[in-house]
């Protein structure tokens, strides 16, 4: 006879936190969101930490190298999507690891025989007002000069003037040689009152720009996630099919951590993938696994050697696994049970394995609930897909700006490796949809608001760290009527239409 759970599974929206005692020291500015990313032994530190408990999902429409850089600047980490060729994924990882913070490869370049009209067209395309003039018009050509808005007056020029006639020539520029450190470059900028400093190699070929404005933005990113060599950190997804070829390529590219991308993690396929990593690399390569929704699934992956375990099946906004297969569990219930199994395993073995809540985050406060229920960090797709830095284009649909967002189980992604159970190499049916999300602007601005909400709620609970939140949190289930009561009700909202007169 089948086993029946006596209690229904619940989602995050069915819970509320009960406020606790808040001391005068417990203010958002004093709250730490630092959290372990991979397993560690009792009394030791985790080899990898993240400074904010949010990571981006292993999805085509979410996690490329652009978003990885933006999230690492804020203290989180991205997992580059694996539903692409091994070479392309490794190249994305390599671009993140080789990115020099503060050193920008110029994307606005022009030849000296081009005209002012070409400069204006270039500025309109890139939005950048500093243009490098190189012999071939490329980012690594021989630097001949530079054009900024101070070099021309559109109202007094025809547009046919050659760039060589109005540019600031190389002999009047302050440049720095390749190998100049970021500190040295910033010192030169301040000493000479520059807005931009070109970095050139010994042959005079353009390498990078260092901008004055980036100095202040760098100072405003105290939580940026960097490795021992001061390179941004990045994760990468792998599947259970070509892992013997993909994993070595990603390790060679410099990936800091890997994660198996699968719709269901309680399987021998995941165990075999983890065993391959341990046999080839020992514990030097970190790999997470999942997804699971109960105690048995967690313990299986823990014993297999996973460095962290992802929790959640069917809770994503674009996921239709529950609808198609009847498989899954309410995200809150899944996190609560797996967290209890994690604590049980830690008490028994002395090994702490972080868990990641993946899916089911609709509102910002759901992040805090997931952490209070035992998650060490959360993985989000829809949340990050809305931002400028995600890979998809911004579109105008019926007057509203949106970005494309599709599931890895959709026909568009064709990520059969994530859902296949050893059968045909194709998608048998869809487990994800193709959709739009409302465009939200920059990652930095939105994440700052979300994290402030998380910290503020933690203070309401009297907690100044994630472990303290998990120790002190008091949670209550709410009725459907309570959920209605929690929003605005019995009032007429004011808006721009009703207030115009």
Short mmCIF file of N, CA, C and O in Angstrom, two decimals, residues 46-166:
data_model
loop_
_atom_site.label_atom_id
_atom_site.label_comp_id
_atom_site.label_asym_id
_atom_site.label_seq_id
_atom_site.Cartn_x
_atom_site.Cartn_y
_atom_site.Cartn_z
N UNK A 46 33.72 26.64 6.28
CA UNK A 46 33.43 26.16 4.93
C UNK A 46 34.51 26.69 3.97
O UNK A 46 34.94 27.84 4.10
N UNK A 47 34.94 25.89 3.01
CA UNK A 47 35.92 26.37 2.02
C UNK A 47 35.39 27.51 1.16
O UNK A 47 36.16 28.31 0.63
N UNK A 48 34.06 27.58 1.00
CA UNK A 48 33.46 28.62 0.17
C UNK A 48 32.26 29.24 0.88
O UNK A 48 31.37 28.52 1.34
N UNK A 49 32.26 30.55 0.95
CA UNK A 49 31.13 31.30 1.48
C UNK A 49 30.61 32.25 0.40
O UNK A 49 31.36 32.64 -0.51
N UNK A 50 29.34 32.62 0.50
CA UNK A 50 28.82 33.72 -0.30
C UNK A 50 28.38 34.80 0.68
O UNK A 50 28.03 34.51 1.82
N UNK A 51 28.42 36.04 0.24
CA UNK A 51 28.15 37.17 1.14
C UNK A 51 26.69 37.58 1.17
O UNK A 51 26.27 38.32 2.06
N UNK A 52 25.93 37.15 0.19
CA UNK A 52 24.47 37.28 0.23
C UNK A 52 23.88 35.93 -0.14
O UNK A 52 24.42 35.22 -1.00
N UNK A 53 22.77 35.54 0.47
CA UNK A 53 22.27 34.16 0.33
C UNK A 53 21.40 33.94 -0.91
O UNK A 53 20.35 33.29 -0.84
N UNK A 54 21.83 34.48 -2.05
CA UNK A 54 21.04 34.36 -3.27
C UNK A 54 21.94 33.98 -4.43
O UNK A 54 22.97 34.61 -4.66
N UNK A 55 21.56 32.92 -5.15
CA UNK A 55 22.31 32.47 -6.31
C UNK A 55 21.35 32.39 -7.50
O UNK A 55 20.14 32.23 -7.32
N UNK A 56 21.90 32.52 -8.70
CA UNK A 56 21.02 32.51 -9.88
C UNK A 56 20.91 31.12 -10.48
O UNK A 56 21.85 30.32 -10.44
N UNK A 57 19.75 30.84 -11.04
CA UNK A 57 19.41 29.50 -11.52
C UNK A 57 20.18 29.12 -12.77
O UNK A 57 20.59 29.97 -13.57
N UNK A 58 20.32 27.81 -12.95
CA UNK A 58 21.06 27.25 -14.09
C UNK A 58 20.13 27.25 -15.30
O UNK A 58 19.59 26.21 -15.70
N UNK A 59 19.92 28.42 -15.90
CA UNK A 59 18.93 28.57 -16.96
C UNK A 59 19.46 29.45 -18.08
O UNK A 59 20.16 30.44 -17.84
N UNK A 60 19.09 29.12 -19.30
CA UNK A 60 19.51 29.88 -20.48
C UNK A 60 19.10 31.34 -20.41
O UNK A 60 19.85 32.23 -20.83
N UNK A 61 17.93 31.60 -19.88
CA UNK A 61 17.40 32.96 -19.87
C UNK A 61 17.79 33.73 -18.61
O UNK A 61 17.30 34.83 -18.39
N UNK A 62 18.70 33.15 -17.82
CA UNK A 62 19.09 33.80 -16.56
C UNK A 62 20.60 33.95 -16.42
O UNK A 62 21.11 35.06 -16.29
N UNK A 63 21.31 32.85 -16.42
CA UNK A 63 22.70 32.87 -15.96
C UNK A 63 23.73 32.72 -17.08
O UNK A 63 24.11 31.61 -17.45
N UNK A 64 24.18 33.86 -17.59
CA UNK A 64 25.34 33.86 -18.48
C UNK A 64 26.47 34.61 -17.77
O UNK A 64 26.38 34.93 -16.59
N UNK A 65 27.55 34.91 -18.49
CA UNK A 65 28.69 35.56 -17.85
C UNK A 65 28.37 37.00 -17.42
O UNK A 65 28.91 37.48 -16.42
N UNK A 66 27.48 37.68 -18.14
CA UNK A 66 27.12 39.05 -17.78
C UNK A 66 26.43 39.11 -16.43
O UNK A 66 26.78 39.93 -15.57
N UNK A 67 25.44 38.24 -16.22
CA UNK A 67 24.75 38.24 -14.94
C UNK A 67 25.68 37.74 -13.84
O UNK A 67 25.62 38.20 -12.70
N UNK A 68 26.56 36.79 -14.18
CA UNK A 68 27.50 36.25 -13.19
C UNK A 68 28.39 37.35 -12.63
O UNK A 68 28.64 37.41 -11.41
N UNK A 69 28.87 38.23 -13.48
CA UNK A 69 29.71 39.34 -13.02
C UNK A 69 28.92 40.30 -12.14
O UNK A 69 29.39 40.74 -11.09
N UNK A 70 27.70 40.61 -12.58
CA UNK A 70 26.87 41.56 -11.82
C UNK A 70 26.53 41.01 -10.44
O UNK A 70 26.55 41.75 -9.44
N UNK A 71 26.20 39.73 -10.36
CA UNK A 71 25.82 39.14 -9.08
C UNK A 71 27.03 38.97 -8.16
O UNK A 71 26.94 39.17 -6.95
N UNK A 72 28.18 38.61 -8.74
CA UNK A 72 29.40 38.48 -7.93
C UNK A 72 29.78 39.83 -7.30
O UNK A 72 30.28 39.87 -6.18
N UNK A 73 29.55 40.92 -8.03
CA UNK A 73 29.83 42.25 -7.47
C UNK A 73 28.99 42.52 -6.22
O UNK A 73 29.40 43.26 -5.34
N UNK A 74 27.82 41.93 -6.17
CA UNK A 74 26.92 42.15 -5.03
C UNK A 74 27.12 41.14 -3.91
O UNK A 74 26.53 41.27 -2.84
N UNK A 75 27.92 40.08 -4.16
CA UNK A 75 28.20 39.11 -3.11
C UNK A 75 27.56 37.76 -3.29
O UNK A 75 27.74 36.86 -2.47
N UNK A 76 26.78 37.58 -4.38
CA UNK A 76 26.18 36.28 -4.66
C UNK A 76 26.96 35.55 -5.74
O UNK A 76 28.02 36.00 -6.18
N UNK A 77 26.42 34.43 -6.20
CA UNK A 77 27.12 33.67 -7.23
C UNK A 77 26.11 33.13 -8.24
O UNK A 77 24.98 32.79 -7.89
N UNK A 78 26.51 33.08 -9.50
CA UNK A 78 25.69 32.53 -10.57
C UNK A 78 26.20 31.16 -10.96
O UNK A 78 27.40 30.88 -10.88
N UNK A 79 25.28 30.33 -11.42
CA UNK A 79 25.64 29.05 -11.99
C UNK A 79 25.34 29.10 -13.49
O UNK A 79 24.18 29.07 -13.90
N UNK A 80 26.41 29.22 -14.28
CA UNK A 80 26.27 29.32 -15.74
C UNK A 80 25.51 28.11 -16.27
O UNK A 80 25.76 26.98 -15.87
N UNK A 81 24.58 28.36 -17.18
CA UNK A 81 23.72 27.28 -17.67
C UNK A 81 24.52 26.26 -18.50
O UNK A 81 25.46 26.60 -19.21
N UNK A 82 24.10 24.99 -18.41
CA UNK A 82 24.83 23.92 -19.08
C UNK A 82 24.12 23.38 -20.32
O UNK A 82 24.64 22.47 -20.98
N UNK A 83 22.96 23.93 -20.65
CA UNK A 83 22.26 23.48 -21.87
C UNK A 83 22.82 24.24 -23.07
O UNK A 83 22.11 24.93 -23.79
N UNK A 84 24.13 24.10 -23.25
CA UNK A 84 24.86 24.67 -24.37
C UNK A 84 26.09 23.78 -24.57
O UNK A 84 26.34 22.86 -23.78
N UNK A 85 26.86 24.05 -25.59
CA UNK A 85 28.04 23.22 -25.83
C UNK A 85 29.03 23.37 -24.68
O UNK A 85 29.06 24.39 -23.98
N UNK A 86 29.85 22.36 -24.49
CA UNK A 86 30.88 22.40 -23.46
C UNK A 86 31.80 23.59 -23.68
O UNK A 86 32.15 24.32 -22.74
N UNK A 87 32.17 23.82 -24.94
CA UNK A 87 33.09 24.91 -25.27
C UNK A 87 32.49 26.26 -24.93
O UNK A 87 33.18 27.14 -24.38
N UNK A 88 31.21 26.45 -25.22
CA UNK A 88 30.56 27.74 -24.95
C UNK A 88 30.41 28.00 -23.45
O UNK A 88 30.61 29.13 -22.98
N UNK A 89 30.05 26.95 -22.70
CA UNK A 89 29.91 27.14 -21.26
C UNK A 89 31.27 27.44 -20.62
O UNK A 89 31.39 28.33 -19.78
N UNK A 90 32.29 26.70 -21.04
CA UNK A 90 33.63 26.94 -20.50
C UNK A 90 34.11 28.35 -20.84
O UNK A 90 34.78 29.00 -20.03
N UNK A 91 33.75 28.83 -22.03
CA UNK A 91 34.16 30.19 -22.44
C UNK A 91 33.49 31.23 -21.55
O UNK A 91 34.11 32.24 -21.19
N UNK A 92 32.21 31.01 -21.18
CA UNK A 92 31.53 31.94 -20.28
C UNK A 92 32.21 31.98 -18.92
O UNK A 92 32.43 33.05 -18.34
N UNK A 93 32.53 30.80 -18.40
CA UNK A 93 33.22 30.72 -17.11
C UNK A 93 34.56 31.45 -17.19
O UNK A 93 34.92 32.24 -16.31
N UNK A 94 35.29 31.21 -18.28
CA UNK A 94 36.61 31.81 -18.45
C UNK A 94 36.53 33.33 -18.51
O UNK A 94 37.38 34.03 -17.95
N UNK A 95 35.48 33.86 -19.16
CA UNK A 95 35.34 35.31 -19.26
C UNK A 95 35.12 35.93 -17.88
O UNK A 95 35.62 37.03 -17.60
N UNK A 96 34.38 35.25 -17.03
CA UNK A 96 34.18 35.77 -15.68
C UNK A 96 35.49 35.74 -14.90
O UNK A 96 35.87 36.72 -14.25
N UNK A 97 36.20 34.62 -14.97
CA UNK A 97 37.43 34.48 -14.19
C UNK A 97 38.53 35.39 -14.71
O UNK A 97 39.41 35.80 -13.93
N UNK A 98 38.52 35.71 -16.00
CA UNK A 98 39.57 36.55 -16.56
C UNK A 98 39.22 38.03 -16.57
O UNK A 98 40.03 38.86 -16.98
N UNK A 99 38.00 38.34 -16.12
CA UNK A 99 37.59 39.73 -16.07
C UNK A 99 38.39 40.45 -15.00
O UNK A 99 38.52 39.99 -13.87
N UNK A 100 38.98 41.56 -15.36
CA UNK A 100 39.74 42.35 -14.40
C UNK A 100 38.84 43.45 -13.86
O UNK A 100 38.45 44.36 -14.60
N UNK A 101 38.53 43.36 -12.60
CA UNK A 101 37.66 44.37 -11.99
C UNK A 101 38.27 45.75 -12.16
O UNK A 101 39.41 45.99 -11.78
N UNK A 102 37.51 46.65 -12.77
CA UNK A 102 38.00 48.00 -12.98
C UNK A 102 38.66 48.21 -14.33
O UNK A 102 38.83 49.33 -14.78
N UNK A 103 39.05 47.11 -15.01
CA UNK A 103 39.68 47.20 -16.32
C UNK A 103 38.64 46.80 -17.37
O UNK A 103 38.20 45.66 -17.41
N UNK A 104 38.25 47.74 -18.20
CA UNK A 104 37.14 47.54 -19.13
C UNK A 104 37.67 47.49 -20.57
O UNK A 104 38.35 48.42 -21.02
N UNK A 105 37.36 46.40 -21.27
CA UNK A 105 37.68 46.34 -22.69
C UNK A 105 36.75 47.29 -23.43
O UNK A 105 35.52 47.22 -23.27
N UNK A 106 37.29 48.19 -24.22
CA UNK A 106 36.47 49.23 -24.86
C UNK A 106 35.53 48.63 -25.89
O UNK A 106 35.94 47.86 -26.76
N UNK A 107 34.26 48.99 -25.79
CA UNK A 107 33.29 48.55 -26.81
C UNK A 107 32.88 49.72 -27.71
O UNK A 107 31.97 49.59 -28.53
N UNK A 108 33.54 50.87 -27.56
CA UNK A 108 33.28 52.04 -28.41
C UNK A 108 34.60 52.45 -29.06
O UNK A 108 35.42 53.15 -28.45
N UNK A 109 34.82 51.99 -30.28
CA UNK A 109 36.09 52.21 -30.97
C UNK A 109 35.83 52.67 -32.40
O UNK A 109 34.83 52.29 -33.01
N UNK A 110 36.74 53.47 -32.91
CA UNK A 110 36.53 54.04 -34.24
C UNK A 110 37.87 54.29 -34.91
O UNK A 110 38.91 54.39 -34.24
N UNK A 111 37.87 54.40 -36.24
CA UNK A 111 39.10 54.68 -36.98
C UNK A 111 39.27 56.18 -37.16
O UNK A 111 38.29 56.93 -37.18
N UNK A 112 40.51 56.64 -37.37
CA UNK A 112 40.74 58.09 -37.53
C UNK A 112 40.14 58.66 -38.81
O UNK A 112 39.87 59.87 -38.89
N UNK A 113 39.90 57.82 -39.84
CA UNK A 113 39.33 58.32 -41.08
C UNK A 113 37.81 58.25 -41.10
O UNK A 113 37.17 58.60 -42.09
N UNK A 114 37.20 57.76 -40.00
CA UNK A 114 35.75 57.83 -39.88
C UNK A 114 35.33 59.27 -39.60
O UNK A 114 36.18 60.14 -39.35
N UNK A 115 34.01 59.52 -39.64
CA UNK A 115 33.52 60.90 -39.53
C UNK A 115 32.75 61.10 -38.22
O UNK A 115 32.40 60.15 -37.53
N UNK A 116 32.48 62.36 -37.91
CA UNK A 116 31.74 62.69 -36.70
C UNK A 116 30.39 61.97 -36.67
O UNK A 116 29.95 61.51 -35.62
N UNK A 117 29.75 61.88 -37.82
CA UNK A 117 28.46 61.19 -37.87
C UNK A 117 28.59 59.73 -37.43
O UNK A 117 27.68 59.18 -36.80
N UNK A 118 29.74 59.10 -37.73
CA UNK A 118 29.98 57.72 -37.29
C UNK A 118 30.15 57.65 -35.78
O UNK A 118 29.69 56.71 -35.13
N UNK A 119 30.80 58.67 -35.22
CA UNK A 119 30.96 58.75 -33.76
C UNK A 119 29.60 58.85 -33.09
O UNK A 119 29.30 58.14 -32.12
N UNK A 120 28.73 59.72 -33.62
CA UNK A 120 27.41 59.91 -33.04
C UNK A 120 26.57 58.64 -33.14
O UNK A 120 25.83 58.30 -32.20
N UNK A 121 26.68 57.94 -34.26
CA UNK A 121 25.96 56.67 -34.41
C UNK A 121 26.46 55.65 -33.39
O UNK A 121 25.67 54.90 -32.79
N UNK A 122 27.78 55.62 -33.19
CA UNK A 122 28.38 54.69 -32.23
C UNK A 122 27.91 54.99 -30.82
O UNK A 122 27.55 54.07 -30.06
N UNK A 123 27.88 56.27 -30.47
CA UNK A 123 27.43 56.65 -29.13
C UNK A 123 25.98 56.26 -28.90
O UNK A 123 25.59 55.87 -27.80
N UNK A 124 25.17 56.38 -29.94
CA UNK A 124 23.76 56.03 -29.81
C UNK A 124 23.59 54.53 -29.60
O UNK A 124 22.72 54.09 -28.85
N UNK A 125 24.46 53.74 -30.25
CA UNK A 125 24.37 52.29 -30.11
C UNK A 125 24.84 51.81 -28.75
O UNK A 125 24.24 50.94 -28.14
N UNK A 126 25.95 52.36 -28.26
CA UNK A 126 26.56 51.85 -27.03
C UNK A 126 26.15 52.62 -25.79
O UNK A 126 26.19 52.08 -24.68
N UNK A 127 25.79 53.89 -25.95
CA UNK A 127 25.46 54.72 -24.80
C UNK A 127 26.68 55.21 -24.05
O UNK A 127 26.56 55.83 -23.00
N UNK A 128 27.89 54.95 -24.59
CA UNK A 128 29.12 55.35 -23.92
C UNK A 128 29.73 56.57 -24.61
O UNK A 128 29.81 56.62 -25.83
N UNK A 129 30.18 57.54 -23.82
CA UNK A 129 30.65 58.80 -24.39
C UNK A 129 32.16 58.86 -24.59
O UNK A 129 32.67 59.87 -25.09
N UNK A 130 32.88 57.81 -24.20
CA UNK A 130 34.33 57.77 -24.39
C UNK A 130 34.66 56.79 -25.50
O UNK A 130 34.32 55.60 -25.40
N UNK A 131 35.31 57.30 -26.54
CA UNK A 131 35.59 56.47 -27.73
C UNK A 131 37.10 56.39 -27.94
O UNK A 131 37.80 57.41 -27.96
N UNK A 132 37.60 55.18 -28.11
CA UNK A 132 39.02 54.99 -28.43
C UNK A 132 39.20 55.05 -29.94
O UNK A 132 38.45 54.42 -30.69
N UNK A 133 40.17 55.83 -30.39
CA UNK A 133 40.48 55.91 -31.83
C UNK A 133 41.68 55.00 -32.07
O UNK A 133 42.79 55.26 -31.57
N UNK A 134 41.47 53.92 -32.82
CA UNK A 134 42.54 52.96 -33.09
C UNK A 134 42.74 52.82 -34.59
O UNK A 134 41.84 53.15 -35.38
N UNK A 135 43.91 52.30 -34.96
CA UNK A 135 44.23 52.23 -36.40
C UNK A 135 43.26 51.36 -37.18
O UNK A 135 42.99 51.60 -38.35
N UNK A 136 42.71 50.33 -36.51
CA UNK A 136 41.79 49.43 -37.21
C UNK A 136 40.35 49.54 -36.71
O UNK A 136 39.48 48.79 -37.13
N UNK A 137 40.10 50.47 -35.78
CA UNK A 137 38.75 50.63 -35.25
C UNK A 137 38.33 49.52 -34.32
O UNK A 137 37.14 49.39 -34.00
N UNK A 138 39.30 48.72 -33.85
CA UNK A 138 39.00 47.60 -32.97
C UNK A 138 39.43 47.88 -31.54
O UNK A 138 40.17 48.84 -31.27
N UNK A 139 39.01 47.04 -30.59
CA UNK A 139 39.33 47.26 -29.18
C UNK A 139 40.79 47.04 -28.83
O UNK A 139 41.25 47.48 -27.77
N UNK A 140 41.54 46.38 -29.72
CA UNK A 140 42.95 46.11 -29.44
C UNK A 140 43.87 46.64 -30.54
O UNK A 140 45.02 46.20 -30.68
N UNK A 141 43.37 47.62 -31.29
CA UNK A 141 44.21 48.24 -32.31
C UNK A 141 45.19 49.23 -31.68
O UNK A 141 45.11 49.54 -30.49
N UNK A 142 46.10 49.75 -32.50
CA UNK A 142 47.07 50.74 -32.01
C UNK A 142 46.33 52.01 -31.67
O UNK A 142 45.60 52.57 -32.49
N UNK A 143 46.51 52.49 -30.43
CA UNK A 143 45.78 53.67 -29.96
C UNK A 143 46.37 54.93 -30.59
O UNK A 143 47.56 55.21 -30.46
N UNK A 144 45.51 55.69 -31.30
CA UNK A 144 45.93 56.93 -31.97
C UNK A 144 45.37 58.18 -31.30
O UNK A 144 45.90 59.28 -31.50
N UNK A 145 44.31 57.99 -30.53
CA UNK A 145 43.69 59.14 -29.88
C UNK A 145 42.43 58.73 -29.16
O UNK A 145 42.11 57.54 -29.03
N UNK A 146 41.69 59.73 -28.72
CA UNK A 146 40.47 59.47 -27.97
C UNK A 146 39.46 60.59 -28.26
O UNK A 146 39.86 61.74 -28.50
N UNK A 147 38.19 60.24 -28.27
CA UNK A 147 37.13 61.22 -28.48
C UNK A 147 36.17 61.17 -27.29
O UNK A 147 35.69 60.09 -26.91
N UNK A 148 35.91 62.35 -26.71
CA UNK A 148 34.86 62.47 -25.69
C UNK A 148 33.97 63.63 -26.10
O UNK A 148 34.23 64.32 -27.10
N UNK A 149 32.93 63.88 -25.33
CA UNK A 149 31.99 64.95 -25.67
C UNK A 149 32.65 66.32 -25.67
O UNK A 149 32.12 67.28 -26.25
N UNK A 150 33.83 66.45 -25.07
CA UNK A 150 34.54 67.74 -25.04
C UNK A 150 35.25 68.04 -26.35
O UNK A 150 35.73 69.15 -26.56
N UNK A 151 35.32 67.05 -27.25
CA UNK A 151 36.09 67.21 -28.48
C UNK A 151 35.27 67.72 -29.67
O UNK A 151 35.82 67.99 -30.74
N UNK A 152 33.96 67.84 -29.52
CA UNK A 152 33.15 68.28 -30.66
C UNK A 152 31.91 69.01 -30.17
O UNK A 152 31.48 68.84 -29.03
N UNK A 153 31.36 69.84 -31.04
CA UNK A 153 30.09 70.53 -30.81
C UNK A 153 29.19 70.23 -31.98
O UNK A 153 29.43 70.70 -33.10
N UNK A 154 28.17 69.44 -31.76
CA UNK A 154 27.27 69.03 -32.84
C UNK A 154 26.63 70.23 -33.52
O UNK A 154 26.48 70.27 -34.75
N UNK A 155 26.29 71.25 -32.72
CA UNK A 155 25.61 72.42 -33.29
C UNK A 155 26.50 73.24 -34.20
O UNK A 155 26.01 74.03 -35.02
N UNK A 156 27.82 73.09 -34.08
CA UNK A 156 28.74 73.89 -34.87
C UNK A 156 29.51 73.07 -35.91
O UNK A 156 30.42 73.59 -36.56
N UNK A 157 29.17 71.81 -36.05
CA UNK A 157 29.89 70.94 -36.99
C UNK A 157 28.90 70.26 -37.91
O UNK A 157 27.74 70.04 -37.56
N UNK A 158 29.37 69.91 -39.09
CA UNK A 158 28.47 69.36 -40.11
C UNK A 158 28.22 67.87 -39.96
O UNK A 158 27.23 67.34 -40.45
N UNK A 159 29.14 67.17 -39.30
CA UNK A 159 29.04 65.73 -39.20
C UNK A 159 29.95 65.01 -40.18
O UNK A 159 30.16 63.79 -40.08
N UNK A 160 30.49 65.76 -41.14
CA UNK A 160 31.37 65.17 -42.15
C UNK A 160 32.85 65.27 -41.77
O UNK A 160 33.71 64.73 -42.46
N UNK A 161 33.13 65.93 -40.66
CA UNK A 161 34.53 66.08 -40.24
C UNK A 161 35.13 64.72 -39.90
O UNK A 161 34.50 63.87 -39.27
N UNK A 162 36.38 64.52 -40.30
CA UNK A 162 37.07 63.28 -39.98
C UNK A 162 37.45 63.26 -38.50
O UNK A 162 37.76 64.29 -37.91
N UNK A 163 37.43 62.08 -37.91
CA UNK A 163 37.77 61.92 -36.51
C UNK A 163 39.16 62.46 -36.21
O UNK A 163 39.40 63.09 -35.18
N UNK A 164 40.09 62.27 -37.14
CA UNK A 164 41.48 62.72 -36.94
C UNK A 164 41.58 64.23 -36.78
O UNK A 164 42.55 64.73 -36.22
N UNK A 165 40.55 64.96 -37.25
CA UNK A 165 40.60 66.41 -37.20
C UNK A 165 40.20 66.97 -35.83
O UNK A 165 40.59 68.09 -35.48
N UNK A 166 39.40 66.23 -35.07
CA UNK A 166 38.91 66.79 -33.80
C UNK A 166 39.21 65.91 -32.58
O UNK A 166 38.94 66.29 -31.44
#
